[in-house]
Short mmCIF file of C-alpha atoms in Angstrom, two decimals:
data_model
loop_
_atom_site.label_atom_id
_atom_site.label_comp_id
_atom_site.label_asym_id
_atom_site.label_seq_id
_atom_site.Cartn_x
_atom_site.Cartn_y
_atom_site.Cartn_z
CA MET A 1 0.00 0.00 0.00
CA GLU A 2 1.29 3.44 -0.89
CA GLU A 3 1.51 6.23 1.67
CA MET A 4 -0.22 9.54 0.90
CA MET A 5 0.81 12.67 2.77
CA LEU A 6 -2.13 14.27 4.59
CA ARG A 7 -1.75 17.59 6.43
CA SER A 8 -3.58 20.74 7.49
CA ALA A 9 -2.58 24.40 7.48
CA ALA A 10 -4.62 24.75 10.71
CA PHE A 11 -2.72 22.25 12.89
CA ASN A 12 0.17 19.81 12.79
CA ASP A 13 0.05 16.07 13.31
CA HIS A 14 -0.73 15.20 16.95
CA THR A 15 -1.24 18.86 17.95
CA LEU A 16 -4.26 20.80 19.19
CA MET A 17 -6.92 21.67 16.63
CA PRO A 18 -8.10 25.31 16.75
CA SER A 19 -11.52 25.73 18.40
CA GLU A 20 -12.93 27.29 15.21
CA TYR A 21 -13.19 23.71 13.85
CA SER A 22 -15.13 22.38 16.85
CA HIS A 23 -18.79 21.45 17.20
CA ASP A 24 -19.35 24.42 19.51
CA SER A 25 -18.04 26.84 16.86
CA GLY A 26 -20.35 25.81 14.05
CA ASP A 27 -18.86 22.63 12.60
CA VAL A 28 -16.51 24.15 10.01
CA SER A 29 -14.21 21.42 8.72
CA PRO A 30 -10.49 22.22 8.83
CA PRO A 31 -8.50 22.78 5.65
CA LEU A 32 -6.76 19.64 4.43
CA GLU A 33 -4.26 18.95 1.69
CA TRP A 34 -2.75 15.74 0.46
CA SER A 35 -0.30 14.39 -2.04
CA GLN A 36 -1.45 13.41 -5.52
CA ALA A 37 -3.15 10.01 -5.51
CA PRO A 38 -1.35 7.14 -7.24
CA GLU A 39 -2.40 6.45 -10.82
CA GLU A 40 -4.49 3.36 -9.98
CA VAL A 41 -6.75 5.32 -7.59
CA VAL A 42 -10.26 5.89 -8.99
CA GLU A 43 -11.85 7.38 -5.87
CA LEU A 44 -10.82 9.00 -2.60
CA ALA A 45 -12.67 8.59 0.69
CA LEU A 46 -12.13 10.53 3.90
CA ALA A 47 -13.07 9.81 7.51
CA CYS A 48 -12.53 11.65 10.78
CA GLU A 49 -13.09 9.61 13.92
CA ASP A 50 -12.48 10.01 17.68
CA PRO A 51 -11.43 6.70 19.25
CA ASP A 52 -11.37 8.30 22.72
CA ALA A 53 -15.12 9.01 22.92
CA PRO A 54 -16.79 7.56 26.04
CA THR A 55 -19.22 5.48 23.97
CA GLY A 56 -16.56 4.08 21.61
CA THR A 57 -15.19 5.37 18.33
CA PHE A 58 -17.25 8.38 17.22
CA ALA A 59 -17.50 9.34 13.52
CA HIS A 60 -17.20 13.09 12.94
CA TRP A 61 -16.91 13.23 9.13
CA LEU A 62 -17.40 10.78 6.30
CA LEU A 63 -16.89 11.51 2.61
CA ALA A 64 -16.60 9.19 -0.38
CA GLY A 65 -16.64 9.64 -4.13
CA ILE A 66 -13.95 12.33 -4.05
CA ASP A 67 -12.32 12.79 -7.46
CA PRO A 68 -8.78 11.38 -7.25
CA VAL A 69 -7.29 14.47 -8.93
CA THR A 70 -8.38 16.50 -5.88
CA THR A 71 -5.43 17.37 -3.64
CA GLY A 72 -7.16 19.15 -0.79
CA LEU A 73 -10.13 20.94 0.70
CA ASP A 74 -10.44 24.47 2.00
CA ALA A 75 -11.94 25.05 5.45
CA GLY A 76 -15.64 24.24 5.34
CA GLU A 77 -15.44 22.88 1.79
CA GLN A 78 -17.37 19.88 0.60
CA PRO A 79 -15.90 18.57 -2.66
CA THR A 80 -18.09 18.71 -5.76
CA GLY A 81 -19.57 15.31 -6.53
CA ALA A 82 -18.62 13.77 -3.19
CA VAL A 83 -20.97 11.42 -1.38
CA VAL A 84 -21.60 12.66 2.16
CA GLY A 85 -21.98 10.27 5.05
CA ARG A 86 -23.86 10.65 8.33
CA ASN A 87 -21.76 11.49 11.37
CA ASP A 88 -22.49 10.17 14.85
CA PHE A 89 -24.18 13.43 15.83
CA GLY A 90 -26.88 12.22 13.40
CA ALA A 91 -26.21 14.86 10.74
CA ASP A 92 -24.73 14.72 7.27
CA GLY A 93 -21.27 16.21 6.80
CA TYR A 94 -18.71 17.42 9.28
CA GLY A 95 -19.42 17.51 13.00
CA GLY A 96 -16.48 19.02 14.86
CA PRO A 97 -14.86 17.87 18.09
CA LYS A 98 -16.97 18.03 21.26
CA PRO A 99 -15.33 15.87 23.90
CA PRO A 100 -16.86 15.90 27.36
CA ALA A 101 -15.65 18.87 29.42
CA GLY A 102 -12.87 17.82 31.76
CA ASP A 103 -11.74 14.82 29.67
CA ASP A 104 -8.11 14.47 28.73
CA PRO A 105 -7.49 15.58 25.13
CA HIS A 106 -9.23 13.41 22.56
CA ARG A 107 -7.55 12.34 19.31
CA TYR A 108 -9.21 12.95 15.95
CA PHE A 109 -7.94 10.67 13.21
CA PHE A 110 -8.38 12.08 9.72
CA ARG A 111 -7.87 9.18 7.31
CA LEU A 112 -7.69 9.48 3.55
CA TYR A 113 -8.15 6.36 1.46
CA GLY A 114 -7.22 5.92 -2.20
CA LEU A 115 -9.45 3.24 -3.71
CA SER A 116 -8.76 1.03 -6.73
CA ASP A 117 -12.50 0.59 -7.42
CA PRO A 118 -15.54 2.78 -6.73
CA SER A 119 -16.88 2.47 -3.18
CA GLY A 120 -20.52 2.34 -4.27
CA LEU A 121 -21.53 4.29 -1.16
CA ARG A 122 -24.76 6.31 -1.12
CA PRO A 123 -25.57 9.56 0.73
CA GLY A 124 -26.04 9.05 4.46
CA PHE A 125 -23.64 6.10 4.70
CA THR A 126 -22.18 5.27 8.13
CA ALA A 127 -18.63 4.66 9.33
CA GLU A 128 -19.31 0.93 9.29
CA ASP A 129 -20.61 1.17 5.71
CA LEU A 130 -17.36 2.90 4.78
CA ARG A 131 -15.19 0.25 6.46
CA VAL A 132 -16.98 -2.54 4.60
CA ALA A 133 -16.99 -0.71 1.24
CA VAL A 134 -13.26 0.10 1.22
CA GLN A 135 -11.95 -3.08 2.85
CA GLU A 136 -10.47 -4.73 -0.26
CA LYS A 137 -10.03 -1.55 -2.34
CA ILE A 138 -7.46 0.55 -0.45
CA VAL A 139 -4.25 1.00 -2.46
CA ALA A 140 -3.05 4.21 -0.77
CA SER A 141 -3.75 6.01 2.49
CA GLY A 142 -2.71 8.88 4.71
CA THR A 143 -3.45 9.83 8.31
CA LEU A 144 -3.39 13.10 10.23
CA VAL A 145 -4.21 13.25 13.94
CA GLY A 146 -5.48 16.37 15.65
CA THR A 147 -6.25 16.67 19.35
CA PHE A 148 -8.94 18.66 21.14
CA VAL A 149 -9.94 19.36 24.72
CA ARG A 150 -12.75 21.43 26.31
#
């Protein structure tokens, strides 16, 4: 599997995410950029999940159907033609960090997947749907981890 670079102009890997990208500040997704996808990639998918949530891993953002020529997203941008999944807040699109007040910092794993075949996902898909759909199709990936505390 090939490694794709994934980064943000808003925070570095394993550092604090600015509060402007939190749930309490209006759910604006952070800017992301990544390296060009390998030639065999036909679709990109993106997930942001918090494995430190009290109820288990919590999905904050799910996107599929991203054109593989895309190399990033501006803050708050939803890529044209992308298929938007349902986050664990029960809404479509990005739902920013909102860990319980007083918790140690939570980690937010942004994962980009380069797929060799279309995912076939439909609007409103879940994190589990994404895991199943991409399982045998990932040929490249990248990860960026942000942290957040309230």
